[in-house]
Tab-separated table of C-alpha atoms and ligand atoms in Angstrom:
chain	number	residue	atom	x	y	z
X	472	MET	CA	-0.241	0.233	-0.137
X	473	LYS	CA	1.198	3.607	-0.482
X	474	LEU	CA	2.352	5.159	1.938
X	475	VAL	CA	2.074	9.350	2.903
X	476	TYR	CA	3.312	10.599	5.598
X	477	LEU	CA	2.104	14.160	6.415
X	478	ASP	CA	2.707	14.311	10.528
X	479	ASN	CA	6.026	16.017	10.823
X	480	ALA	CA	4.865	18.361	13.583
X	481	ALA	CA	4.191	14.960	15.637
X	482	THR	CA	7.611	13.300	14.488
X	483	THR	CA	10.088	13.218	11.681
X	484	PRO	CA	11.796	10.575	9.761
X	485	ILE	CA	15.247	9.791	10.952
X	486	TYR	CA	18.184	11.014	8.549
X	487	PRO	CA	20.098	8.397	7.169
X	488	GLU	CA	23.512	10.407	8.452
X	489	VAL	CA	22.074	10.349	11.526
X	490	ILE	CA	21.776	6.570	11.778
X	491	GLN	CA	24.832	6.452	10.194
X	492	GLU	CA	26.682	8.591	13.273
X	493	MET	CA	24.538	6.986	16.179
X	494	THR	CA	25.310	3.436	15.045
X	495	SER	CA	29.616	4.791	14.600
X	496	VAL	CA	29.154	6.368	18.209
X	497	LEU	CA	27.064	2.921	19.557
X	498	THR	CA	29.604	0.744	18.215
X	499	ASN	CA	32.787	2.771	18.976
X	500	ILE	CA	31.833	4.947	21.867
X	501	TYR	CA	30.271	2.717	24.724
X	502	GLY	CA	32.407	3.970	27.759
X	503	ASN	CA	30.519	5.745	30.166
X	504	PRO	CA	31.195	9.453	29.968
X	505	SER	CA	31.636	10.141	33.591
X	506	ALA	CA	34.776	7.476	33.493
X	507	THR	CA	37.925	8.918	33.888
X	508	HIS	CA	40.036	6.476	31.760
X	509	GLN	CA	40.663	6.660	27.669
X	510	ILE	CA	37.356	5.164	26.791
X	511	GLY	CA	35.450	7.011	29.133
X	512	ARG	CA	36.753	10.373	28.097
X	513	ASN	CA	36.114	9.544	24.133
X	514	ALA	CA	32.371	9.531	25.479
X	515	LYS	CA	32.876	12.749	27.244
X	516	ASP	CA	34.398	14.161	24.483
X	517	LYS	CA	31.624	13.256	22.078
X	518	ILE	CA	29.299	14.693	24.177
X	519	GLU	CA	30.939	17.973	24.491
X	520	THR	CA	31.974	18.061	20.724
X	521	SER	CA	28.084	17.750	20.370
X	522	ARG	CA	27.165	20.271	22.793
X	523	LYS	CA	29.533	23.019	20.784
X	524	ASN	CA	28.341	22.255	17.689
X	525	ILE	CA	24.238	22.685	18.479
X	526	ALA	CA	25.072	26.055	20.423
X	527	LYS	CA	26.674	27.417	17.868
X	528	ASN	CA	24.135	26.710	15.197
X	529	LEU	CA	21.825	28.345	17.900
X	530	GLY	CA	24.062	31.666	18.429
X	531	VAL	CA	24.503	30.259	22.140
X	532	LEU	CA	27.271	29.255	24.483
X	533	ALA	CA	28.099	25.420	24.998
X	534	GLN	CA	27.565	26.021	28.704
X	535	GLU	CA	23.824	26.971	28.120
X	536	ILE	CA	22.691	24.118	26.523
X	537	ILE	CA	22.033	21.306	29.307
X	538	PHE	CA	20.981	17.686	27.596
X	539	THR	CA	17.622	16.133	28.634
X	540	SER	CA	15.166	13.231	27.710
X	541	GLY	CA	13.569	15.554	25.326
X	542	ALA	CA	11.098	19.086	25.064
X	543	THR	CA	9.169	17.596	27.861
X	544	GLU	CA	11.357	17.296	30.572
X	545	ALA	CA	13.253	20.429	29.362
X	546	ASN	CA	9.977	22.228	30.034
X	547	ASN	CA	9.681	20.683	33.409
X	548	LEU	CA	12.813	21.415	34.585
X	549	ILE	CA	12.899	24.688	33.538
X	550	LEU	CA	9.119	25.754	35.004
X	551	ASN	CA	9.720	23.618	38.055
X	552	SER	CA	12.927	25.615	38.606
X	553	CYS	CA	11.581	28.975	37.818
X	554	ILE	CA	9.483	28.305	40.864
X	555	LYS	CA	10.834	26.516	43.217
X	556	LYS	CA	14.269	27.928	42.555
X	557	LEU	CA	13.846	31.366	41.546
X	558	GLY	CA	11.346	32.271	43.604
X	559	VAL	CA	8.952	33.060	40.729
X	560	LYS	CA	5.391	34.165	41.936
X	561	ARG	CA	3.586	34.672	38.469
X	562	VAL	CA	2.966	32.758	34.990
X	563	ILE	CA	1.934	34.661	32.051
X	564	THR	CA	1.216	32.016	29.570
X	565	SER	CA	-1.637	31.363	26.860
X	566	LYS	CA	-4.210	28.616	26.559
X	567	ILE	CA	-2.501	27.264	23.162
X	568	GLU	CA	0.859	26.110	24.675
X	569	HIS	CA	1.492	22.587	24.490
X	570	HIS	CA	0.518	20.224	27.491
X	571	ALA	CA	4.014	19.736	28.522
X	572	VAL	CA	4.000	23.395	29.417
X	573	LEU	CA	0.424	23.791	30.477
X	574	HIS	CA	-0.074	20.734	32.321
X	575	THR	CA	3.582	21.780	33.796
X	576	LEU	CA	1.655	24.771	34.866
X	577	GLU	CA	-1.287	23.937	36.265
X	578	ILE	CA	-0.038	21.716	38.518
X	579	LEU	CA	2.272	24.112	39.735
X	580	GLN	CA	-0.278	26.331	40.208
X	581	LYS	CA	-1.935	23.631	42.457
X	582	GLU	CA	1.161	22.575	44.408
X	583	LEU	CA	2.573	25.694	45.171
X	584	GLN	CA	-0.221	28.818	44.454
X	585	ILE	CA	1.346	30.746	42.233
X	586	GLU	CA	-0.715	33.320	40.244
X	587	LEU	CA	-1.196	31.837	36.291
X	588	LEU	CA	-2.545	34.098	34.073
X	589	PHE	CA	-3.196	33.388	29.951
X	590	VAL	CA	-2.858	36.326	27.921
X	591	SER	CA	-5.557	36.275	25.433
X	592	ILE	CA	-5.499	35.176	21.694
X	593	LEU	CA	-6.938	36.808	18.620
X	594	PRO	CA	-9.181	35.481	16.512
X	595	ASN	CA	-6.190	34.455	13.687
X	596	GLY	CA	-4.196	32.636	16.341
X	597	ASP	CA	-1.661	35.322	17.474
X	598	ILE	CA	-0.954	36.559	20.790
X	599	ASN	CA	-2.391	39.810	22.538
X	600	TYR	CA	0.487	41.566	22.241
X	601	THR	CA	-1.218	44.835	23.892
X	602	GLU	CA	-2.289	42.775	26.426
X	603	LEU	CA	0.663	40.981	27.073
X	604	SER	CA	2.503	44.624	27.959
X	605	ASN	CA	-0.067	45.304	30.129
X	606	LEU	CA	0.124	41.719	31.881
X	607	VAL	CA	3.613	42.114	32.656
X	608	ILE	CA	3.864	45.135	34.751
X	609	SER	CA	3.994	43.413	38.441
X	610	GLU	CA	6.090	43.852	41.505
X	611	LYS	CA	6.210	40.395	41.711
X	612	LEU	CA	9.083	38.358	40.144
X	613	THR	CA	7.203	37.226	36.249
X	614	LEU	CA	7.811	34.326	34.151
X	615	VAL	CA	6.356	34.848	30.579
X	616	SER	CA	6.145	31.133	28.924
X	617	LEU	CA	5.145	31.276	25.087
X	618	MET	CA	5.502	29.130	22.678
X	619	GLN	CA	7.438	30.375	19.423
X	620	ILE	CA	5.455	27.923	16.795
X	621	ASN	CA	2.156	26.629	17.687
X	622	ASN	CA	2.520	22.795	16.801
X	623	GLU	CA	-1.310	22.570	15.805
X	624	ILE	CA	-1.936	25.836	13.875
X	625	GLY	CA	1.547	27.254	13.044
X	626	THR	CA	1.335	30.494	14.035
X	627	ILE	CA	4.667	32.442	14.956
X	628	LEU	CA	5.165	34.377	17.793
X	629	ASN	CA	6.963	37.547	17.222
X	630	LEU	CA	10.209	36.513	19.212
X	631	GLU	CA	11.705	40.264	19.391
X	632	LYS	CA	8.352	41.769	20.564
X	633	VAL	CA	8.038	39.045	23.181
X	634	SER	CA	11.800	39.285	24.366
X	635	GLN	CA	11.425	43.191	24.288
X	636	ILE	CA	8.791	43.165	26.596
X	637	CYS	CA	9.713	40.820	29.253
X	638	LYS	CA	13.189	42.609	29.305
X	639	GLU	CA	12.071	46.269	29.660
X	640	ASN	CA	9.735	44.653	32.756
X	641	ASN	CA	12.283	42.457	34.718
X	642	ALA	CA	10.724	39.458	33.406
X	643	LEU	CA	12.139	35.908	32.907
X	644	PHE	CA	11.126	34.588	28.977
X	645	HIS	CA	10.896	30.940	28.411
X	646	CYS	CA	9.874	29.920	25.079
X	647	ASP	CA	8.888	26.647	23.894
X	648	THR	CA	10.729	26.313	20.476
X	649	VAL	CA	10.213	22.769	19.906
X	650	GLN	CA	8.587	23.420	16.580
X	651	SER	CA	10.819	26.065	15.209
X	652	ILE	CA	14.741	24.505	16.145
X	653	GLY	CA	15.903	22.834	12.723
X	654	LYS	CA	13.965	24.940	10.576
X	655	PHE	CA	15.040	28.287	10.576
X	656	PRO	CA	19.104	29.264	11.327
X	657	PHE	CA	18.028	30.922	14.445
X	658	ASP	CA	20.623	33.148	16.497
X	659	PHE	CA	18.914	33.543	19.933
X	660	SER	CA	22.091	35.707	21.416
X	661	LEU	CA	19.844	38.384	19.168
X	662	TYR	CA	16.793	38.346	21.469
X	663	ALA	CA	16.611	38.823	25.605
X	664	ILE	CA	15.487	34.978	26.182
X	665	ASP	CA	15.995	33.115	29.356
X	666	PHE	CA	15.355	29.680	28.175
X	667	PHE	CA	14.543	27.649	25.524
X	668	VAL	CA	14.418	24.234	24.283
X	669	GLY	CA	14.190	21.814	21.327
X	670	SER	CA	13.625	18.060	20.705
X	671	ALA	CA	15.891	16.038	18.145
X	672	HIS	CA	12.729	14.196	16.881
X	673	LYS	CA	11.314	17.074	15.412
X	674	PHE	CA	14.157	17.615	13.203
X	675	HIS	CA	15.279	14.443	11.788
X	676	GLY	CA	17.106	12.872	14.416
X	677	PRO	CA	16.254	10.533	17.145
X	678	LYS	CA	13.569	9.949	19.935
X	679	GLY	CA	14.398	10.307	23.880
X	680	VAL	CA	16.784	13.288	23.644
X	681	GLY	CA	16.219	17.002	23.486
X	682	PHE	CA	17.942	20.411	25.354
X	683	ALA	CA	17.144	22.781	28.068
X	684	TYR	CA	18.761	26.110	26.738
X	685	ILE	CA	19.557	27.883	30.451
X	686	LYS	CA	20.953	31.731	29.720
X	687	LYS	CA	24.431	31.806	31.541
X	688	GLY	CA	24.164	33.136	34.752
X	689	ILE	CA	21.002	31.779	35.875
X	690	VAL	CA	21.302	28.466	38.568
X	691	LEU	CA	18.593	26.211	38.337
X	692	GLN	CA	18.220	23.280	40.526
X	693	ALA	CA	17.486	19.427	39.502
X	694	GLN	CA	14.392	17.686	38.879
X	695	ILE	CA	16.084	14.317	38.435
X	696	PHE	CA	18.714	13.438	41.344
X	697	GLY	CA	21.560	11.735	41.145
X	698	GLY	CA	24.597	11.539	39.436
X	699	GLU	CA	26.824	14.874	39.095
X	700	GLN	CA	25.982	14.864	35.130
X	701	GLU	CA	25.014	17.775	33.103
X	702	LYS	CA	26.465	20.275	36.062
X	703	GLY	CA	24.367	18.441	38.552
X	704	LEU	CA	20.746	19.439	36.454
X	705	ARG	CA	20.234	16.229	34.851
X	706	ALA	CA	21.512	13.508	36.584
X	707	GLY	CA	21.963	9.746	34.873
X	708	THR	CA	24.221	8.694	32.363
X	709	GLU	CA	23.939	10.901	29.386
X	710	SER	CA	22.657	9.163	26.044
X	711	VAL	CA	25.853	9.639	24.164
X	712	HIS	CA	24.431	8.526	20.346
X	713	ASN	CA	21.507	10.088	21.001
X	714	ILE	CA	22.805	13.352	21.832
X	715	ALA	CA	25.969	13.127	18.819
X	716	GLY	CA	22.432	12.380	16.288
X	717	MET	CA	20.583	15.421	17.352
X	718	ASP	CA	24.293	17.293	16.596
X	719	LYS	CA	24.051	15.759	13.439
X	720	ALA	CA	20.671	15.927	12.602
X	721	LEU	CA	20.994	19.658	13.428
X	722	GLU	CA	23.948	20.140	11.510
X	723	ILE	CA	21.603	19.138	8.093
X	724	SER	CA	18.682	20.644	8.788
X	725	VAL	CA	20.169	24.172	9.519
X	726	LEU	CA	22.860	23.924	6.240
X	727	ASN	CA	19.738	23.145	3.933
X	728	HIS	CA	17.417	24.803	5.609
X	729	LEU	CA	16.983	27.301	2.822
X	730	ASP	CA	16.311	24.405	0.193
X	731	ILE	CA	13.713	22.810	2.449
X	732	LYS	CA	11.674	25.376	3.554
X	733	ASN	CA	11.546	26.688	-0.427
X	734	HIS	CA	10.071	23.015	-1.192
X	735	ILE	CA	8.048	23.117	1.563
X	736	ILE	CA	6.342	26.330	0.953
X	737	SER	CA	5.352	25.388	-2.750
X	738	LEU	CA	4.006	22.135	-1.413
X	739	LYS	CA	1.613	24.467	1.400
X	740	LYS	CA	0.539	26.468	-1.496
X	741	TYR	CA	-0.426	23.775	-3.868
X	742	LEU	CA	-2.463	21.859	-0.951
X	743	ILE	CA	-3.648	25.357	-0.168
X	744	THR	CA	-5.137	25.790	-4.203
X	745	LYS	CA	-6.372	22.397	-4.417
X	746	LEU	CA	-8.430	22.410	-0.819
X	747	GLU	CA	-9.775	25.762	-2.449
X	748	THR	CA	-10.587	24.246	-5.816
X	749	ASP	CA	-11.475	20.672	-4.778
X	750	PHE	CA	-13.373	21.550	-1.331
X	751	ALA	CA	-14.550	25.110	-1.465
X	752	GLY	CA	-15.558	26.411	2.064
X	753	THR	CA	-12.663	25.059	3.694
X	754	ILE	CA	-11.943	27.423	6.380
X	755	PHE	CA	-7.609	27.642	6.990
X	756	ILE	CA	-7.083	28.663	10.568
X	757	GLY	CA	-5.093	31.439	11.059
X	758	ASN	CA	-3.384	33.450	8.053
X	759	THR	CA	-1.561	30.948	5.450
X	760	GLU	CA	0.539	33.563	4.711
X	761	THR	CA	2.355	34.201	7.878
X	762	THR	CA	1.860	30.805	9.787
X	763	THR	CA	5.184	28.558	9.462
X	764	HIS	CA	5.888	26.502	6.217
X	765	SER	CA	5.669	23.322	7.959
X	766	ILE	CA	2.329	23.398	9.464
X	767	ILE	CA	-1.250	24.297	7.903
X	768	ASN	CA	-4.484	23.395	9.926
X	769	PHE	CA	-7.669	23.637	8.273
X	770	ILE	CA	-11.503	22.679	8.572
X	771	LEU	CA	-13.305	20.488	5.831
X	772	PRO	CA	-16.161	21.503	5.084
X	773	PHE	CA	-17.920	18.297	5.533
X	774	HIS	CA	-20.688	16.626	7.620
X	775	GLU	CA	-19.463	16.597	11.570
X	776	ASN	CA	-20.769	13.343	11.238
X	777	LYS	CA	-17.284	12.661	9.507
X	778	THR	CA	-15.299	13.602	12.392
X	779	PRO	CA	-15.091	10.758	14.219
X	780	PHE	CA	-13.873	8.327	11.199
X	781	LEU	CA	-11.813	10.647	8.895
X	782	LEU	CA	-8.583	9.772	10.425
X	783	PHE	CA	-9.122	6.245	10.352
X	784	GLN	CA	-10.667	6.535	6.799
X	785	LEU	CA	-7.291	8.461	5.728
X	786	ASP	CA	-4.957	5.543	7.910
X	787	LEU	CA	-6.306	2.616	5.745
X	788	LYS	CA	-5.563	3.983	2.698
X	789	GLY	CA	-2.062	4.703	4.195
X	790	ILE	CA	-2.282	8.756	4.952
X	791	ALA	CA	-0.410	9.577	8.162
X	792	VAL	CA	-2.130	12.694	9.606
X	793	SER	CA	-3.174	14.180	12.594
X	794	ARG	CA	-5.867	16.794	13.746
X	795	GLY	CA	-3.892	18.194	16.261
X	796	SER	CA	-1.474	17.452	19.087
X	797	ALA	CA	-0.147	13.689	18.426
X	798	CYS	CA	-1.210	13.046	22.382
X	799	GLN	CA	-5.134	13.649	21.441
X	800	SER	CA	-5.076	12.423	17.831
X	801	GLY	CA	-7.388	9.688	18.950
X	802	SER	CA	-9.757	11.752	20.309
X	803	VAL	CA	-12.798	12.966	19.007
X	804	LYS	CA	-12.979	16.080	21.092
X	805	PRO	CA	-11.482	19.228	19.686
X	806	SER	CA	-8.131	20.143	20.513
X	807	HIS	CA	-7.588	22.558	23.025
X	808	VAL	CA	-5.869	25.164	20.562
X	809	LEU	CA	-8.646	25.105	18.177
X	810	ALA	CA	-11.274	25.656	20.940
X	811	GLU	CA	-9.503	28.996	21.642
X	812	ILE	CA	-10.027	30.151	18.242
X	813	VAL	CA	-12.448	28.410	16.174
X	814	GLU	CA	-16.437	29.026	16.196
X	815	GLU	CA	-18.261	26.695	18.103
X	816	ASN	CA	-20.132	25.682	15.263
X	817	ASN	CA	-17.325	24.650	12.856
X	818	LEU	CA	-15.825	23.137	16.268
X	819	LYS	CA	-17.659	20.078	15.572
X	820	LYS	CA	-16.632	19.459	11.768
X	821	PRO	CA	-13.372	17.573	11.185
X	822	ASN	CA	-10.305	19.355	10.442
X	823	LEU	CA	-6.916	18.432	10.001
X	824	ARG	CA	-3.411	19.325	10.742
X	825	VAL	CA	-0.882	18.558	7.919
X	826	SER	CA	2.886	19.048	8.319
X	827	PHE	CA	5.297	18.648	5.942
X	828	SER	CA	8.696	17.834	5.682
X	829	GLN	CA	11.354	17.638	2.711
X	830	PHE	CA	10.815	14.195	2.096
X	831	ASN	CA	6.939	15.128	1.011
X	832	THR	CA	6.095	15.340	-2.645
X	833	PHE	CA	3.431	16.903	-4.513
X	834	THR	CA	2.206	13.444	-5.221
X	835	ASP	CA	1.509	13.054	-1.690
X	836	ILE	CA	-0.643	15.941	-1.801
X	837	ASP	CA	-2.249	14.771	-4.727
X	838	TYR	CA	-3.273	11.477	-2.809
X	839	LEU	CA	-4.641	13.356	-0.090
X	840	ILE	CA	-6.878	15.062	-2.370
X	841	GLU	CA	-8.043	12.203	-3.703
X	842	THR	CA	-8.472	10.219	-0.774
X	843	LEU	CA	-10.659	13.313	0.590
X	844	LYS	CA	-12.683	13.030	-2.141
X	845	SER	CA	-13.694	9.267	-1.481
X	846	VAL	CA	-14.269	9.411	2.204
W	1724	LIG	N1	6.596	21.334	23.018
W	1724	LIG	C1	5.947	21.318	21.663
W	1724	LIG	C2	5.364	22.671	21.030
W	1724	LIG	C3	5.523	20.094	20.936
W	1724	LIG	O1	5.387	19.892	19.543
W	1724	LIG	C4	6.108	18.743	21.617
W	1724	LIG	C5	6.299	17.461	21.029
W	1724	LIG	O2	4.899	17.111	20.611
W	1724	LIG	C6	6.729	18.886	22.767
W	1724	LIG	C7	6.759	20.050	23.665
W	1724	LIG	C8	7.392	17.644	23.668
W	1724	LIG	O3	8.767	17.308	23.129
W	1724	LIG	P1	9.316	15.811	23.255
W	1724	LIG	O4	8.645	14.768	22.163
W	1724	LIG	O5	10.498	16.160	23.003
W	1724	LIG	O6	9.233	15.664	24.866
């Protein structure tokens, strides 16, 4: 059966060069990085070289990168620590954040009675910057936690604006950059960001590895206790092959980002034209001109009784796509993100989130469109 993978915001296929690099590390660099002998030191060297390369590709310092098991852990580490160690009393976030941030903050609010405020979302999915500028003014130490690219609808945060607002008001700024790292050549030294996170499997690297960026000078506390790995912030033997794989994946992604981006932009435009022609009445979520190239979310002009079965029908035809975040793709309930911005009567209709990678083709789009016609 033909297989079409259009769920790249959930995870991406791994680059062959990354598999090669990881296999080589697994085969040859097997020492424990904390061991003092030569074989252990080789492993430590590999980690530190990867740290330097990753930092260089992001415009930050190697010492500011802490390796973790992924972005969920990195977000938890930062949010927990900001409150428990840095004394943050107020957090401003939005209702369209990933659950790795939202659920963590909700639990922290319950346990530690922090003030949790939500900046409102405009109908196009952008945050209300004017409201944020007002909310952030406070005597209490405040953390702003907003994602850069929304994983369900692809809206892009104005990093410059938000980092500036935070800087002017002495607020800390945490940004969930999972969906943007590897997609753009960032220079994070240009922005006043205190914390951001990455996850290798979103940019053709391995699953189970990511990192937290913690600005130099900020001292956080561990949430996993044990050894002194990662400056004592993340105990446990480092996953050397995963870290090396993440480094390779980022290097390839950054190097080729322009070609990849141009290819994906043409796929996105092609899909929009096809939907407009063949499914008049399709509602695009957000402004497709300004949402990120790799993610598009739309409501099909189908009867709501098709909603529970659409993904299954597409799956039967070999099409992997989702309605929103991977964690909720089995649910018929509208996603928490769409629930914030889509009108009630449209919310019950079937929507799809299509997310591209460089491996997608125009034929993939044709196949999706033809299959949608038959369901
Ligand atoms: N944040 C965002 C925006 C995501 O899209 C994801 C993954 O779906 C995560 C956090 C969690 O990342 P990980 O799979 O590395 O835990």
